[in-house]
JSON list of C-alpha atoms in Angstrom, two decimals:
[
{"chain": "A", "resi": 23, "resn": "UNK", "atom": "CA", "xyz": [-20.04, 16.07, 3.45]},
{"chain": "A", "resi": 24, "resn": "UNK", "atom": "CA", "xyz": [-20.06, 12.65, 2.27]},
{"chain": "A", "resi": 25, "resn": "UNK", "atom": "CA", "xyz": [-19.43, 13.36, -1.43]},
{"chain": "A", "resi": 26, "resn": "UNK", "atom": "CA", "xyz": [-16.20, 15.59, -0.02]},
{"chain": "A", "resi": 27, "resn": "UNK", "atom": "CA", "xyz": [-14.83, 12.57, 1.27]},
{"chain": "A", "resi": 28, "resn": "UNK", "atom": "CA", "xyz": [-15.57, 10.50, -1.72]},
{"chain": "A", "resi": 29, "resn": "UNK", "atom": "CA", "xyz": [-13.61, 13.12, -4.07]},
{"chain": "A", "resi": 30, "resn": "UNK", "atom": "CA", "xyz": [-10.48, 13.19, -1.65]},
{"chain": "A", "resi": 31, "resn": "UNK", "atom": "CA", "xyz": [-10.18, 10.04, -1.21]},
{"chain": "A", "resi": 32, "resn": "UNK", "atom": "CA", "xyz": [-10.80, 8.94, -4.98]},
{"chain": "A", "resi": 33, "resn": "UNK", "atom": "CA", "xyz": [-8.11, 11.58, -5.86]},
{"chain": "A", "resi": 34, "resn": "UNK", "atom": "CA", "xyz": [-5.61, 9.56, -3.13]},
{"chain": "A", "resi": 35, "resn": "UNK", "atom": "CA", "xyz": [-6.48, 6.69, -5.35]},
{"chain": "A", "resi": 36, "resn": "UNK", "atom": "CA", "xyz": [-5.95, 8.26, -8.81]},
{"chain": "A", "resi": 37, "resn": "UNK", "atom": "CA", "xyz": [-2.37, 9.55, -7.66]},
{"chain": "A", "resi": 38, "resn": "UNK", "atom": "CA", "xyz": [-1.61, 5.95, -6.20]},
{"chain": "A", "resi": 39, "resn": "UNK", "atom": "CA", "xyz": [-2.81, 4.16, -9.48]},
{"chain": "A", "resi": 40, "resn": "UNK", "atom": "CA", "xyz": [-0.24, 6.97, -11.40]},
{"chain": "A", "resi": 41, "resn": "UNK", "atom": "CA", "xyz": [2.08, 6.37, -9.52]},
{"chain": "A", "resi": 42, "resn": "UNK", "atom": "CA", "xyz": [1.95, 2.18, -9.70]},
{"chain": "A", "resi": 43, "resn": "UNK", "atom": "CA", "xyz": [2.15, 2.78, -13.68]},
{"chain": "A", "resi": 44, "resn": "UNK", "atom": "CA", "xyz": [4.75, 5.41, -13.59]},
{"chain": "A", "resi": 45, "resn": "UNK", "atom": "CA", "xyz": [7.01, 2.76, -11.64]},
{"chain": "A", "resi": 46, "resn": "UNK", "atom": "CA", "xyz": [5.63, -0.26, -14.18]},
{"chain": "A", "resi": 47, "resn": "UNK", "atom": "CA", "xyz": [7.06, 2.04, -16.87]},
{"chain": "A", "resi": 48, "resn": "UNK", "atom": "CA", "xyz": [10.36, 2.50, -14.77]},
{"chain": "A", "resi": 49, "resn": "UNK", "atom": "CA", "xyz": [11.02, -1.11, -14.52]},
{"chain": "A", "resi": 50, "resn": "UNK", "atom": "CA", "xyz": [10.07, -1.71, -18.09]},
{"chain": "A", "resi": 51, "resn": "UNK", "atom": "CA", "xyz": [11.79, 0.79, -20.01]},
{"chain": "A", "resi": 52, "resn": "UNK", "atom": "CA", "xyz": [14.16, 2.16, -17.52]},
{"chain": "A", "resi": 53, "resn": "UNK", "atom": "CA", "xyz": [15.43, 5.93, -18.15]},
{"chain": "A", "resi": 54, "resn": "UNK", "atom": "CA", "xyz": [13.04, 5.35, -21.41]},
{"chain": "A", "resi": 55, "resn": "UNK", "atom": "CA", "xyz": [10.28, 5.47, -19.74]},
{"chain": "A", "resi": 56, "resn": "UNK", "atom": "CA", "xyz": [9.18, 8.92, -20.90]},
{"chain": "A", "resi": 57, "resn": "UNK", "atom": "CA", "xyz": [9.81, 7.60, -24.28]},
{"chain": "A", "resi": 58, "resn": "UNK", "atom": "CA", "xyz": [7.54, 4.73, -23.45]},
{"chain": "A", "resi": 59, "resn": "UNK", "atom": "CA", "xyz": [4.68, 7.50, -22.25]},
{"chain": "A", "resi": 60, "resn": "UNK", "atom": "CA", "xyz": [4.74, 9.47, -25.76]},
{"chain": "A", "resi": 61, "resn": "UNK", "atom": "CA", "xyz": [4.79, 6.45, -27.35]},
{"chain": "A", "resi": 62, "resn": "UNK", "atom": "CA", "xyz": [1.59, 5.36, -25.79]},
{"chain": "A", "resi": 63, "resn": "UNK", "atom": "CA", "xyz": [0.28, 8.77, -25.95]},
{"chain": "A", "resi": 64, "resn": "UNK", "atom": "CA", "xyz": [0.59, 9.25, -29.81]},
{"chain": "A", "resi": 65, "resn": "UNK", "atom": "CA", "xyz": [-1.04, 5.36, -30.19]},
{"chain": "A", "resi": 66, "resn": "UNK", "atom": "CA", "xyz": [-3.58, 6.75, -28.15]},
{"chain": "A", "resi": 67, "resn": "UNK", "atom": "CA", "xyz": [-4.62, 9.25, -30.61]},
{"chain": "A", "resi": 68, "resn": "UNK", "atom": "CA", "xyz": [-3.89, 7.46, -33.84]},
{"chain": "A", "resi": 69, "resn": "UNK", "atom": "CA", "xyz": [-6.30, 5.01, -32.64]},
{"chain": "A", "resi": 70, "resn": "UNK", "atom": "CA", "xyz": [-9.28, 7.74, -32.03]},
{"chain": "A", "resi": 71, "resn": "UNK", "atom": "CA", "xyz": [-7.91, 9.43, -35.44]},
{"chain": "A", "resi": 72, "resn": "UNK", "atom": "CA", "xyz": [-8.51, 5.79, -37.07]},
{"chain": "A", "resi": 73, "resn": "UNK", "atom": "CA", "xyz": [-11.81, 5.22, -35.13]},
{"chain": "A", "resi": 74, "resn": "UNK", "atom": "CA", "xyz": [-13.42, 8.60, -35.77]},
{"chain": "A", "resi": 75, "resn": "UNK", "atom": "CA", "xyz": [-11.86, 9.93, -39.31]},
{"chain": "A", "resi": 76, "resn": "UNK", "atom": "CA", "xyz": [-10.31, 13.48, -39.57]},
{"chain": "A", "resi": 77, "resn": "UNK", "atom": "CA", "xyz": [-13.13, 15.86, -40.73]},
{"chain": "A", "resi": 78, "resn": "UNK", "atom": "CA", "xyz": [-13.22, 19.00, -41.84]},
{"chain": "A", "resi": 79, "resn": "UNK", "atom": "CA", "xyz": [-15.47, 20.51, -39.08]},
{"chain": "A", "resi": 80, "resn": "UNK", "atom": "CA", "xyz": [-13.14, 18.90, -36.08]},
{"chain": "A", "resi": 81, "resn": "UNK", "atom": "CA", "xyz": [-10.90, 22.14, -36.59]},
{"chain": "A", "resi": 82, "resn": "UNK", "atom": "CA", "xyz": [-13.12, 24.24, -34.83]},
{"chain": "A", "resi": 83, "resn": "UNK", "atom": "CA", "xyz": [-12.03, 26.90, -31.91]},
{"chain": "A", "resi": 84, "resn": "UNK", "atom": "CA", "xyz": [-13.71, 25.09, -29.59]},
{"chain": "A", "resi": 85, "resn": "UNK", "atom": "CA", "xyz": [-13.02, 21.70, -29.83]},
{"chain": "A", "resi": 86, "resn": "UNK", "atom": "CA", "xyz": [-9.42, 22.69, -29.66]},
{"chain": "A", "resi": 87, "resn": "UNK", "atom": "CA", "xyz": [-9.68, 24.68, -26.58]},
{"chain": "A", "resi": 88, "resn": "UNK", "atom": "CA", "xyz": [-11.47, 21.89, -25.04]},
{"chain": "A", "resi": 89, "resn": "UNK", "atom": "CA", "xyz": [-8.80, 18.93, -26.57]},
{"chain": "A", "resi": 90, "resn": "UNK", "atom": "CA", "xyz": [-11.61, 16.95, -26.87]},
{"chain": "A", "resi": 91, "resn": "UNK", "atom": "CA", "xyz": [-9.60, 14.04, -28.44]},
{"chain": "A", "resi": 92, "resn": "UNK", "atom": "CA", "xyz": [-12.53, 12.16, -28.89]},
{"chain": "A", "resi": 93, "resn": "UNK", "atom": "CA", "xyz": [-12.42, 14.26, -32.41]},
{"chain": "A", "resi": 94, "resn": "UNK", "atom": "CA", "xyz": [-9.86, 13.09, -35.59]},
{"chain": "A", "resi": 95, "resn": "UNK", "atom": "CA", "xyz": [-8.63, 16.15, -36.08]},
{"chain": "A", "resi": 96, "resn": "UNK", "atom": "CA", "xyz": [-7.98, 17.71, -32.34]},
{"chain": "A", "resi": 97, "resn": "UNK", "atom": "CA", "xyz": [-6.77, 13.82, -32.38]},
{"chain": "A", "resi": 98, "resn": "UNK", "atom": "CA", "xyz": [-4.35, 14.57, -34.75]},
{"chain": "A", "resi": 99, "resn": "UNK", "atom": "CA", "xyz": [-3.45, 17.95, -33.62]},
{"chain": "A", "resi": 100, "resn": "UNK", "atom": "CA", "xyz": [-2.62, 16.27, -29.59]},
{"chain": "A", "resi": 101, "resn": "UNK", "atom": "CA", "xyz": [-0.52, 13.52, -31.06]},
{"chain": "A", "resi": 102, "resn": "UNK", "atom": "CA", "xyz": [1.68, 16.41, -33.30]},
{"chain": "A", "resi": 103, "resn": "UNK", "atom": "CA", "xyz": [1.80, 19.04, -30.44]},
{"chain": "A", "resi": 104, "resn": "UNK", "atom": "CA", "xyz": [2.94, 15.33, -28.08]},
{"chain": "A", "resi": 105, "resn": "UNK", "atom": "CA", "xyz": [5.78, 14.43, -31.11]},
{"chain": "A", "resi": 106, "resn": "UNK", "atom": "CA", "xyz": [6.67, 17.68, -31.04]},
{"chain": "A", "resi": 107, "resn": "UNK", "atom": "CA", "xyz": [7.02, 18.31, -27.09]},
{"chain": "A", "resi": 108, "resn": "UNK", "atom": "CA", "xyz": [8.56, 14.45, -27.32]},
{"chain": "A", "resi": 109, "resn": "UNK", "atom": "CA", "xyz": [11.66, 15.53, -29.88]},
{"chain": "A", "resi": 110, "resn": "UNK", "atom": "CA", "xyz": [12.08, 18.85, -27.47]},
{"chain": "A", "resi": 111, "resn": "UNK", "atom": "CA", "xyz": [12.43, 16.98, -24.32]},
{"chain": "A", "resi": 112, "resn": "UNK", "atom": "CA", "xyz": [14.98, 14.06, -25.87]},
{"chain": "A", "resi": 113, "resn": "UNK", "atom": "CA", "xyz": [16.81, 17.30, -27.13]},
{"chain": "A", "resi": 114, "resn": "UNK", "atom": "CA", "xyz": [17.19, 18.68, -24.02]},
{"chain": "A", "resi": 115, "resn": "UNK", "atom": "CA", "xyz": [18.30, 15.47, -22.66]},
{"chain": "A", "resi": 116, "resn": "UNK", "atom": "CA", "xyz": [21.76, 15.56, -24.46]}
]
């Protein structure tokens, strides 16, 4: 019972945390905010690309099912597939 109550209330917290840097982004970028997101997203990625190396054997099936980013390669594949999902979302923008 008491680990129930620990999950729901840490998932209150992670959705208030979200929220607090969803607003931070707001006020610093203003509509660009989204921007801002992919931006930090992509960084994200190039930084466990740089850390880790892209290998060969990261292309496996699983790995890629699981997005385990941790990986250069599925690294590399999450930051394209977030460009790419980036450049259709500022298109639909207009």
């Amino acid at each position: 019972m008491k680990k129930n109550w620990i999950v729901f209330f840490g998932s209150i917290v992670f959705f208030i945390v979200g929220a607090i840097c969803i607003i931070i982004l707001k006020l610093l970028f203003g509509e660009h905010y989204v921007d801002a997101m992919a931006v930090l997203l992509i960084f994200a990625n190039v930084c466990f690309m740089i850390k880790n190396g892209i290998k060969k054997s990261d292309f496996k099936k699983e790995y890629i099912q699981k997005m385990e980013i941790k990986r250069g390669g599925v690294a590399l594949i999450h930051s394209f597939l977030v460009f790419v999902f980036w450049l259709l979302y500022n298109a639909t923008r207009g």
